[in-house]
Tab-separated table of C-alpha atoms in Angstrom:
chain	number	residue	atom	x	y	z
H	6	MET	CA	-27.368	-4.750	11.271
H	7	VAL	CA	-27.156	-2.874	7.836
H	8	THR	CA	-27.213	0.937	8.052
H	9	ALA	CA	-29.834	2.628	6.004
H	10	PRO	CA	-28.426	4.267	2.918
H	11	ALA	CA	-27.962	7.946	2.666
H	12	PRO	CA	-30.527	9.722	0.413
H	13	PRO	CA	-29.492	9.954	-3.184
H	14	GLY	CA	-27.405	13.079	-3.799
H	15	SER	CA	-26.659	13.775	-0.157
H	16	PHE	CA	-23.389	11.905	-0.002
H	17	ARG	CA	-20.085	13.539	-0.902
H	18	TYR	CA	-16.845	11.684	0.257
H	19	ALA	CA	-14.823	14.904	0.262
H	20	ASP	CA	-17.318	16.421	2.792
H	21	LEU	CA	-16.445	13.899	5.500
H	22	THR	CA	-14.293	15.297	8.308
H	23	PRO	CA	-11.100	13.291	8.414
H	24	ALA	CA	-10.030	11.612	11.643
H	25	THR	CA	-6.587	12.456	12.765
H	26	ASP	CA	-6.314	9.838	15.505
H	27	PHE	CA	-5.943	6.395	13.905
H	28	LEU	CA	-7.605	4.586	16.873
H	29	SER	CA	-10.725	6.616	16.296
H	30	ILE	CA	-11.348	4.907	12.927
H	31	LEU	CA	-12.479	1.892	14.928
H	32	GLU	CA	-15.560	4.002	16.156
H	33	ASP	CA	-18.901	3.712	14.354
H	34	ALA	CA	-19.426	7.543	14.667
H	35	GLN	CA	-16.571	8.153	12.105
H	36	TYR	CA	-18.391	6.325	9.292
H	37	ARG	CA	-21.095	7.289	6.795
H	38	PRO	CA	-23.209	4.861	4.718
H	39	VAL	CA	-22.605	4.860	0.975
H	40	PRO	CA	-25.891	5.289	-0.960
H	41	ASP	CA	-27.313	2.812	-3.411
H	42	GLY	CA	-26.231	3.802	-6.954
H	43	TRP	CA	-22.582	3.779	-6.015
H	44	TRP	CA	-20.255	1.016	-6.998
H	45	VAL	CA	-17.274	-0.766	-5.424
H	46	ALA	CA	-14.428	-1.398	-7.856
H	47	VAL	CA	-12.396	-4.363	-6.635
H	48	THR	CA	-9.287	-5.968	-8.036
H	49	ASP	CA	-6.632	-8.509	-7.188
H	50	VAL	CA	-3.704	-10.261	-8.865
H	51	VAL	CA	-4.472	-13.850	-9.534
H	52	ASP	CA	-1.812	-16.286	-7.958
H	53	SER	CA	0.126	-13.549	-6.199
H	54	THR	CA	1.445	-16.464	-4.103
H	55	GLY	CA	3.310	-17.676	-7.272
H	56	ALA	CA	4.495	-14.145	-8.148
H	57	ILE	CA	5.941	-13.713	-4.608
H	58	ALA	CA	7.652	-17.126	-4.846
H	59	ALA	CA	9.263	-15.951	-8.173
H	60	GLY	CA	10.558	-12.701	-6.442
H	61	ARG	CA	7.977	-10.509	-8.197
H	62	TYR	CA	6.290	-8.738	-5.262
H	63	ARG	CA	7.407	-5.360	-6.332
H	64	ALA	CA	5.564	-5.932	-9.706
H	65	VAL	CA	2.442	-7.218	-7.772
H	66	ASN	CA	2.367	-4.095	-5.632
H	67	PHE	CA	2.907	-1.899	-8.772
H	68	VAL	CA	-0.097	-3.458	-10.480
H	69	GLY	CA	-2.198	-3.165	-7.393
H	70	ALA	CA	-1.417	0.522	-7.278
H	71	ALA	CA	-1.843	0.882	-10.994
H	72	VAL	CA	-5.696	0.364	-10.449
H	73	ILE	CA	-5.767	3.287	-8.145
H	74	ALA	CA	-3.715	5.565	-10.525
H	75	ALA	CA	-5.887	4.506	-13.545
H	76	LEU	CA	-9.085	5.310	-11.829
H	77	ARG	CA	-7.855	8.627	-10.347
H	78	ASN	CA	-6.800	9.711	-13.762
H	79	ALA	CA	-9.985	8.469	-15.520
H	80	LEU	CA	-12.167	10.188	-13.012
H	81	GLY	CA	-10.811	13.689	-13.098
H	82	GLN	CA	-8.482	13.558	-10.175
H	83	ARG	CA	-11.128	14.188	-7.578
H	84	GLU	CA	-10.611	12.821	-4.101
H	85	LEU	CA	-11.155	9.155	-4.576
H	86	PRO	CA	-12.028	6.754	-1.702
H	87	PHE	CA	-9.714	3.830	-2.130
H	88	VAL	CA	-7.758	1.120	-0.225
H	89	PHE	CA	-4.551	-0.414	-1.431
H	90	GLY	CA	-4.263	-4.066	-0.254
H	91	GLY	CA	-0.789	-5.053	-1.627
H	92	ASP	CA	-1.965	-7.402	-4.392
H	93	GLY	CA	-5.125	-5.466	-5.322
H	94	ALA	CA	-7.261	-2.423	-4.401
H	95	SER	CA	-10.842	-1.446	-3.630
H	96	VAL	CA	-12.274	1.932	-4.858
H	97	LEU	CA	-15.605	3.546	-4.369
H	98	VAL	CA	-17.163	4.848	-7.704
H	99	ALA	CA	-19.944	7.429	-7.867
H	100	PRO	CA	-23.086	6.620	-9.926
H	101	ASP	CA	-22.188	8.900	-12.835
H	102	GLU	CA	-18.585	7.580	-13.078
H	103	ALA	CA	-19.336	3.813	-13.597
H	104	GLY	CA	-18.858	3.857	-17.311
H	105	ALA	CA	-15.448	5.614	-17.081
H	106	ALA	CA	-14.274	3.381	-14.230
H	107	ARG	CA	-15.271	0.285	-16.235
H	108	ALA	CA	-13.113	1.399	-19.171
H	109	ALA	CA	-10.219	2.253	-16.858
H	110	LEU	CA	-10.431	-1.108	-15.093
H	111	ALA	CA	-10.613	-2.989	-18.391
H	112	ALA	CA	-7.562	-1.193	-19.741
H	113	THR	CA	-5.666	-1.905	-16.571
H	114	VAL	CA	-6.474	-5.599	-16.706
H	115	ALA	CA	-5.220	-5.793	-20.294
H	116	TRP	CA	-2.066	-3.745	-19.516
H	117	ALA	CA	-1.296	-6.060	-16.499
H	118	ARG	CA	-1.597	-9.113	-18.706
H	119	ASP	CA	0.186	-7.844	-21.744
H	120	THR	CA	2.960	-5.788	-20.264
H	121	MET	CA	3.520	-7.010	-16.621
H	122	GLY	CA	2.795	-10.640	-17.237
H	123	LEU	CA	0.326	-10.774	-14.311
H	124	SER	CA	-3.300	-11.835	-14.422
H	125	LEU	CA	-5.435	-9.101	-12.797
H	126	ARG	CA	-9.133	-9.609	-12.188
H	127	ALA	CA	-11.590	-6.832	-11.647
H	128	ALA	CA	-15.229	-6.482	-10.694
H	129	LEU	CA	-17.546	-3.511	-10.369
H	130	VAL	CA	-20.035	-4.386	-7.688
H	131	PRO	CA	-23.288	-2.421	-7.035
H	132	VAL	CA	-23.553	-1.061	-3.498
H	133	ALA	CA	-27.272	-1.921	-3.778
H	134	ALA	CA	-26.439	-5.527	-4.241
H	135	ILE	CA	-24.089	-5.524	-1.329
H	136	ARG	CA	-26.760	-4.109	0.850
H	137	ALA	CA	-29.356	-6.458	-0.489
H	138	ALA	CA	-27.135	-9.276	0.629
H	139	GLY	CA	-27.179	-7.971	4.198
H	140	HIS	CA	-23.847	-6.146	4.256
H	141	ALA	CA	-23.071	-2.421	4.416
H	142	VAL	CA	-20.578	-0.053	2.789
H	143	GLU	CA	-19.603	2.592	5.247
H	144	VAL	CA	-16.734	5.014	4.775
H	145	ALA	CA	-14.580	7.318	6.843
H	146	ARG	CA	-11.503	9.491	6.082
H	147	TYR	CA	-8.308	9.333	7.976
H	148	ALA	CA	-5.620	11.886	7.581
H	149	PRO	CA	-2.094	10.877	8.556
H	150	SER	CA	-0.920	14.409	7.650
H	151	PRO	CA	-2.521	17.789	6.798
H	152	ASP	CA	-1.996	17.050	3.130
H	153	VAL	CA	-3.675	13.701	2.413
H	154	ALA	CA	-6.587	11.506	3.641
H	155	TYR	CA	-7.168	7.870	3.062
H	156	ALA	CA	-10.458	6.091	2.998
H	157	MET	CA	-11.393	3.647	5.723
H	158	PHE	CA	-14.252	1.092	5.443
H	159	MET	CA	-16.637	-0.754	7.745
H	160	GLY	CA	-19.647	-2.903	7.372
H	161	GLY	CA	-18.481	-5.997	5.556
H	162	GLY	CA	-19.348	-4.601	2.202
H	163	LEU	CA	-15.727	-4.665	0.800
H	164	ALA	CA	-15.177	-8.294	1.990
H	165	PHE	CA	-18.419	-9.280	0.180
H	166	ALA	CA	-17.231	-7.433	-3.029
H	167	GLU	CA	-14.008	-9.380	-2.934
H	168	ARG	CA	-15.659	-12.674	-2.559
H	169	ALA	CA	-17.877	-11.834	-5.485
H	170	LEU	CA	-14.883	-10.937	-7.506
H	171	LYS	CA	-13.313	-14.392	-6.846
H	172	ARG	CA	-16.474	-16.087	-7.955
H	173	GLY	CA	-16.436	-14.179	-11.226
H	174	LEU	CA	-19.516	-12.101	-10.421
H	175	TYR	CA	-19.873	-8.506	-11.795
H	176	ALA	CA	-16.623	-9.102	-13.736
H	177	VAL	CA	-15.013	-6.466	-15.763
H	178	GLU	CA	-13.583	-8.018	-19.041
H	179	PRO	CA	-10.138	-6.998	-20.232
H	180	ALA	CA	-9.985	-4.359	-22.997
H	181	ALA	CA	-8.336	-5.203	-26.354
H	182	SER	CA	-4.806	-6.280	-26.241
H	183	GLY	CA	-2.418	-3.351	-26.288
H	184	THR	CA	-4.850	-1.005	-24.596
H	185	GLN	CA	-2.801	1.404	-22.323
H	186	PRO	CA	-4.473	2.958	-19.169
H	187	ASP	CA	-3.509	6.435	-18.132
H	188	LEU	CA	-1.035	5.653	-15.290
H	189	THR	CA	0.427	9.108	-15.077
H	190	GLY	CA	2.015	9.720	-11.696
H	191	LEU	CA	2.540	6.038	-10.855
H	192	THR	CA	6.262	5.400	-9.887
H	193	CYS	CA	8.238	2.888	-7.908
H	194	ARG	CA	11.750	4.470	-7.680
H	195	PHE	CA	12.654	4.208	-3.973
H	196	GLU	CA	14.812	1.410	-2.584
H	197	PRO	CA	13.306	-0.966	-0.013
H	198	ALA	CA	13.476	0.660	3.466
H	199	ARG	CA	15.465	-1.752	5.627
H	200	ALA	CA	14.074	-2.340	9.224
H	201	ARG	CA	15.782	0.031	11.596
H	202	HIS	CA	14.621	-1.721	14.746
H	203	GLY	CA	14.796	-5.443	13.959
H	204	LEU	CA	12.139	-6.341	11.287
H	205	ILE	CA	9.164	-5.349	9.256
H	206	LEU	CA	5.953	-6.884	10.506
H	207	SER	CA	2.878	-7.107	8.162
H	208	VAL	CA	-0.211	-7.305	10.279
H	209	LEU	CA	-3.735	-8.368	9.076
H	210	VAL	CA	-6.552	-8.781	11.663
H	211	VAL	CA	-10.322	-9.328	11.065
H	212	ALA	CA	-13.126	-9.650	13.586
H	213	ALA	CA	-14.263	-13.248	13.973
H	214	GLU	CA	-17.799	-14.053	12.704
H	215	GLY	CA	-20.281	-13.825	15.521
H	216	ALA	CA	-17.754	-12.130	17.881
H	217	ASP	CA	-18.800	-9.400	20.227
H	218	ARG	CA	-18.092	-6.154	18.230
H	219	GLY	CA	-16.839	-4.249	21.201
H	220	ALA	CA	-14.599	-7.022	22.482
H	221	ALA	CA	-13.115	-7.621	19.016
H	222	ARG	CA	-12.425	-3.982	18.437
H	223	ALA	CA	-10.788	-3.642	21.831
H	224	ALA	CA	-8.432	-6.470	20.951
H	225	ILE	CA	-7.734	-4.720	17.651
H	226	ALA	CA	-7.127	-1.439	19.429
H	227	ASP	CA	-4.637	-3.161	21.723
H	228	VAL	CA	-2.513	-4.212	18.716
H	229	VAL	CA	-2.611	-0.655	17.283
H	230	ARG	CA	-1.400	0.631	20.655
H	231	LEU	CA	1.351	-2.058	20.870
H	232	ALA	CA	2.597	-1.027	17.428
H	233	ALA	CA	2.421	2.691	18.274
H	234	GLY	CA	4.720	2.005	21.393
H	235	ALA	CA	7.557	1.154	18.941
H	236	PRO	CA	10.149	3.789	18.064
H	237	ALA	CA	8.728	6.381	15.640
H	238	ARG	CA	5.398	4.771	16.443
H	239	GLY	CA	6.272	1.815	14.186
H	240	HIS	CA	6.536	3.881	11.124
H	241	PRO	CA	8.312	1.591	8.436
H	242	LEU	CA	9.984	4.532	6.607
H	243	PRO	CA	13.062	6.247	7.947
H	244	PRO	CA	13.159	10.079	8.529
H	245	GLY	CA	14.061	11.685	5.280
H	246	GLY	CA	12.411	8.837	3.361
H	247	PRO	CA	13.876	5.736	1.764
H	248	SER	CA	16.971	5.890	-0.393
H	249	LEU	CA	17.293	6.197	-4.075
H	250	ARG	CA	19.756	4.726	-6.577
H	251	TRP	CA	20.089	5.097	-10.422
H	252	PRO	CA	18.722	3.520	-12.447
H	253	PRO	CA	15.917	2.907	-9.986
H	254	ALA	CA	14.843	-0.603	-8.955
H	255	GLY	CA	11.390	-0.085	-10.341
H	256	PHE	CA	12.588	1.470	-13.663
H	257	ALA	CA	11.319	-1.339	-15.897
H	258	HIS	CA	7.846	-1.195	-14.352
H	259	GLU	CA	7.677	2.567	-15.004
H	260	VAL	CA	8.625	2.135	-18.633
H	261	ARG	CA	5.782	-0.296	-18.923
H	262	ALA	CA	3.431	2.125	-17.126
H	263	ARG	CA	4.154	4.940	-19.439
H	264	GLY	CA	3.958	2.936	-22.664
H	265	PRO	CA	5.766	3.556	-25.958
H	266	LEU	CA	7.044	6.980	-26.804
H	267	TRP	CA	6.174	7.849	-30.370
H	268	GLY	CA	5.480	4.106	-30.931
H	269	SER	CA	8.848	3.035	-29.436
H	270	LEU	CA	9.524	1.471	-26.025
H	271	ALA	CA	13.294	2.091	-26.645
H	272	LEU	CA	12.609	5.734	-26.944
H	273	ARG	CA	10.500	5.606	-23.856
H	274	ARG	CA	13.268	3.791	-21.991
H	275	LEU	CA	15.883	6.479	-23.048
H	276	HIS	CA	13.580	9.297	-22.062
H	277	LEU	CA	12.960	7.848	-18.593
H	278	LEU	CA	16.668	7.102	-18.145
H	279	GLY	CA	17.359	10.796	-18.535
H	280	ALA	CA	14.357	11.904	-16.479
H	281	THR	CA	15.164	9.523	-13.581
H	282	LEU	CA	18.839	10.495	-13.578
H	283	VAL	CA	17.850	14.199	-13.207
H	284	GLY	CA	15.404	13.174	-10.451
H	285	TYR	CA	18.128	11.168	-8.709
H	286	LEU	CA	20.559	14.102	-8.791
H	287	ILE	CA	17.967	16.423	-7.388
H	288	PHE	CA	17.212	14.190	-4.488
H	289	ARG	CA	20.905	13.258	-4.002
H	290	PHE	CA	21.921	16.867	-3.531
H	291	GLY	CA	18.669	18.047	-1.801
H	292	LEU	CA	17.955	20.610	-4.470
H	293	ARG	CA	15.089	23.134	-4.701
H	294	LEU	CA	13.772	23.936	-8.204
H	295	GLY	CA	10.885	26.376	-8.637
H	296	GLY	CA	8.048	25.264	-6.361
H	297	PHE	CA	9.767	21.937	-5.751
H	298	SER	CA	11.923	21.007	-2.766
H	299	ALA	CA	13.572	17.609	-2.585
H	300	PRO	CA	13.904	17.720	1.260
H	301	ARG	CA	10.363	18.856	1.719
H	302	TYR	CA	8.998	16.204	-0.655
H	303	LEU	CA	10.828	13.525	1.289
H	304	ASP	CA	9.457	14.722	4.595
H	305	GLU	CA	5.872	14.725	3.001
H	306	LEU	CA	6.466	11.168	1.710
H	307	VAL	CA	6.959	9.913	5.204
H	308	ALA	CA	4.219	11.931	6.605
H	309	ASN	CA	1.688	10.925	3.881
H	310	ALA	CA	2.702	7.229	3.930
H	311	ASP	CA	-0.211	4.807	3.886
H	312	PHE	CA	1.229	2.156	6.358
H	313	ARG	CA	-1.937	1.381	8.400
H	314	LYS	CA	-5.582	1.219	7.376
H	315	TYR	CA	-8.927	-0.334	8.163
H	316	ASP	CA	-11.068	-1.932	5.470
H	317	ASP	CA	-13.158	-4.493	7.303
H	318	ALA	CA	-9.746	-5.623	8.548
H	319	LEU	CA	-6.738	-3.885	10.178
H	320	ARG	CA	-3.653	-3.858	8.015
H	321	MET	CA	-0.334	-2.423	9.286
H	322	THR	CA	3.235	-2.485	8.217
H	323	VAL	CA	5.285	-1.933	11.313
H	324	ASP	CA	8.981	-1.461	11.918
H	325	GLY	CA	9.698	-2.989	15.311
H	326	SER	CA	11.794	-5.372	17.359
H	327	PRO	CA	11.411	-9.156	17.521
H	328	ASP	CA	10.084	-8.664	20.989
H	329	LEU	CA	7.306	-6.221	19.692
H	330	ALA	CA	6.390	-8.709	17.132
H	331	ALA	CA	6.224	-11.475	19.619
H	332	ARG	CA	3.888	-9.360	21.938
H	333	ILE	CA	1.630	-8.406	19.078
H	334	GLU	CA	1.333	-12.174	18.080
H	335	ALA	CA	0.641	-13.236	21.694
H	336	ARG	CA	-2.084	-10.574	22.041
H	337	LEU	CA	-3.670	-11.802	18.850
H	338	GLU	CA	-3.378	-15.470	19.710
H	339	ALA	CA	-5.207	-14.737	22.935
H	340	ALA	CA	-7.933	-12.824	21.133
H	341	GLU	CA	-8.147	-15.575	18.507
H	342	ALA	CA	-8.371	-18.282	21.184
H	343	ALA	CA	-11.269	-16.249	22.736
H	344	GLY	CA	-13.115	-16.271	19.445
H	345	LEU	CA	-12.738	-12.503	18.885
H	346	VAL	CA	-10.431	-12.195	15.899
H	347	ARG	CA	-8.576	-14.086	13.203
H	348	PHE	CA	-5.240	-12.867	12.004
H	349	GLY	CA	-2.075	-13.397	9.847
H	350	LEU	CA	1.380	-11.968	10.375
H	351	HIS	CA	4.465	-11.966	8.197
H	352	ARG	CA	8.007	-10.903	9.194
H	353	GLN	CA	10.485	-9.671	6.681
H	354	ALA	CA	13.627	-7.426	6.463
H	355	ALA	CA	12.404	-4.355	4.628
H	356	ALA	CA	9.401	-2.386	3.381
H	357	LEU	CA	8.431	-1.384	-0.175
H	358	THR	CA	7.109	2.042	-1.156
H	359	THR	CA	4.916	2.522	-4.278
H	360	CYS	CA	4.072	6.171	-5.114
H	361	ILE	CA	1.385	8.195	-6.973
H	362	THR	CA	2.800	11.688	-7.625
H	363	ARG	CA	0.816	13.735	-10.238
H	364	ASN	CA	2.568	16.947	-9.491
H	365	ALA	CA	5.789	16.861	-7.294
H	366	SER	CA	5.347	20.526	-6.379
H	367	MET	CA	1.960	19.789	-4.644
H	368	ARG	CA	1.797	18.197	-1.215
H	369	ASP	CA	-1.042	15.618	-1.876
H	370	HIS	CA	1.229	12.797	-3.283
H	371	VAL	CA	0.310	9.348	-1.896
H	372	HIS	CA	2.571	6.472	-0.934
H	373	PHE	CA	1.666	2.870	-0.379
H	374	VAL	CA	3.807	0.882	1.992
H	375	ASP	CA	3.967	-2.880	2.150
H	376	GLY	CA	6.408	-5.523	3.186
H	377	GLU	CA	9.034	-6.361	0.534
H	378	ASP	CA	8.674	-10.229	0.982
H	379	GLY	CA	4.972	-10.643	0.404
H	380	GLY	CA	3.724	-8.265	3.057
H	381	TYR	CA	-0.101	-8.163	3.251
H	382	ALA	CA	-0.471	-11.061	0.795
H	383	ARG	CA	1.618	-13.466	2.911
H	384	ALA	CA	-0.281	-12.325	6.014
H	385	ALA	CA	-3.475	-13.088	4.248
H	386	GLN	CA	-2.175	-16.475	3.405
H	387	ALA	CA	-1.326	-17.145	6.982
H	388	LEU	CA	-4.789	-16.087	8.044
H	389	LYS	CA	-6.498	-18.341	5.492
H	390	ALA	CA	-4.255	-21.266	6.373
H	391	LYS	CA	-5.995	-21.332	9.781
H	392	VAL	CA	-9.456	-21.850	8.256
H	393	PRO	CA	-10.324	-25.503	7.660
H	394	PRO	CA	-10.973	-26.405	3.965
H	395	ALA	CA	-14.686	-27.041	4.503
H	396	ASP	CA	-15.003	-23.572	6.067
H	397	ASN	CA	-13.022	-22.045	3.143
H	398	ALA	CA	-15.400	-23.609	0.688
H	399	ALA	CA	-18.482	-22.371	2.581
H	400	ARG	CA	-16.987	-18.923	2.701
H	401	GLY	CA	-16.657	-18.783	-1.133
H	402	SER	CA	-20.242	-17.582	-1.291
H	403	PRO	CA	-20.676	-13.828	-1.403
H	404	SER	CA	-23.177	-14.175	1.281
H	405	GLY	CA	-20.754	-15.781	3.771
H	406	GLY	CA	-17.826	-14.426	5.681
H	407	GLY	CA	-14.171	-14.765	4.727
H	408	PRO	CA	-10.818	-13.452	5.017
H	409	PRO	CA	-9.278	-10.741	2.788
H	410	SER	CA	-7.318	-11.584	-0.276
H	411	GLY	CA	-4.028	-13.315	-0.478
H	412	GLY	CA	-4.124	-13.913	-4.216
């Protein structure tokens, strides 16, 4: 059943009271319908499977997060409802921001192709079209810490938008070659966080079509509880944050994100070598400079980390034991056999962190966590592999169901 849209002008995402208990984001009461007139910007990296096989998943994550950075910068740094999906992102865009959003998406598509060597596709899908197709876009806010809140989505609208993207509907064409989006704040300097308790488990779970909603959500809630029973509640980042080295592993990506300095990438590289060395020394010695404190920033990084979310699917990156992974898989297999959910899992040795930090002295920096060996994209591949080819073809239509992206 599609929830009636909110009256025009009555919806402000920032006015939604954020949930602080992650389990509560499975409750309908947390969500508000997004009005007609709004848009869903949706992107993904084409053939992320091939990029993962080539060892380029850090680059895939970086491009996925770049979409969010570009839109935040283009839309005036207001609190933006977005979901990072590993190899792409989904972002809500207000009616009066569609033009600026389209330009930022077009620039990011061109930049990904020209400088990162990755094919990024983008679409700007009207919420009115999603609702007309029988789906809803409902949004909630979840605050993992007092300093940030992330958007959660329900209603099937984002899954519809992604299927439309893959069919080439509502496509955003790339900007002219050489166009540089504003990616200020986008960094990828931290080392992968090695699993402290055995392995990093990427979890992706969707309710099966036609399943009883209450029973499906109960099964999903069981998985959340199992993960929360791990040490540190399954948090994939260690206390004090992931480690740094110099030059940072994501240095080349950051050079490409900043673009030429005075027309020269060599000058940009030299400038960033100096800046990242200073940053490394500040963190290495736990320094405090002006309003910035390295130890405080690292504590905030862990607290603010986006390692579990709900966007018509449960996505989690969990640090746990092989036994925990087996128990999660067994619970999901039982729920899948009962026709309640479909799922994909992927085990790996470490987690990646991609950051957006506009001002390091402020506390609202955001950090996206994914598995280092394909993470959410590989979990999505595992999910889709369970669907017979005929069903996959039928689900290609935006009016049908279907699993989230795996590239």
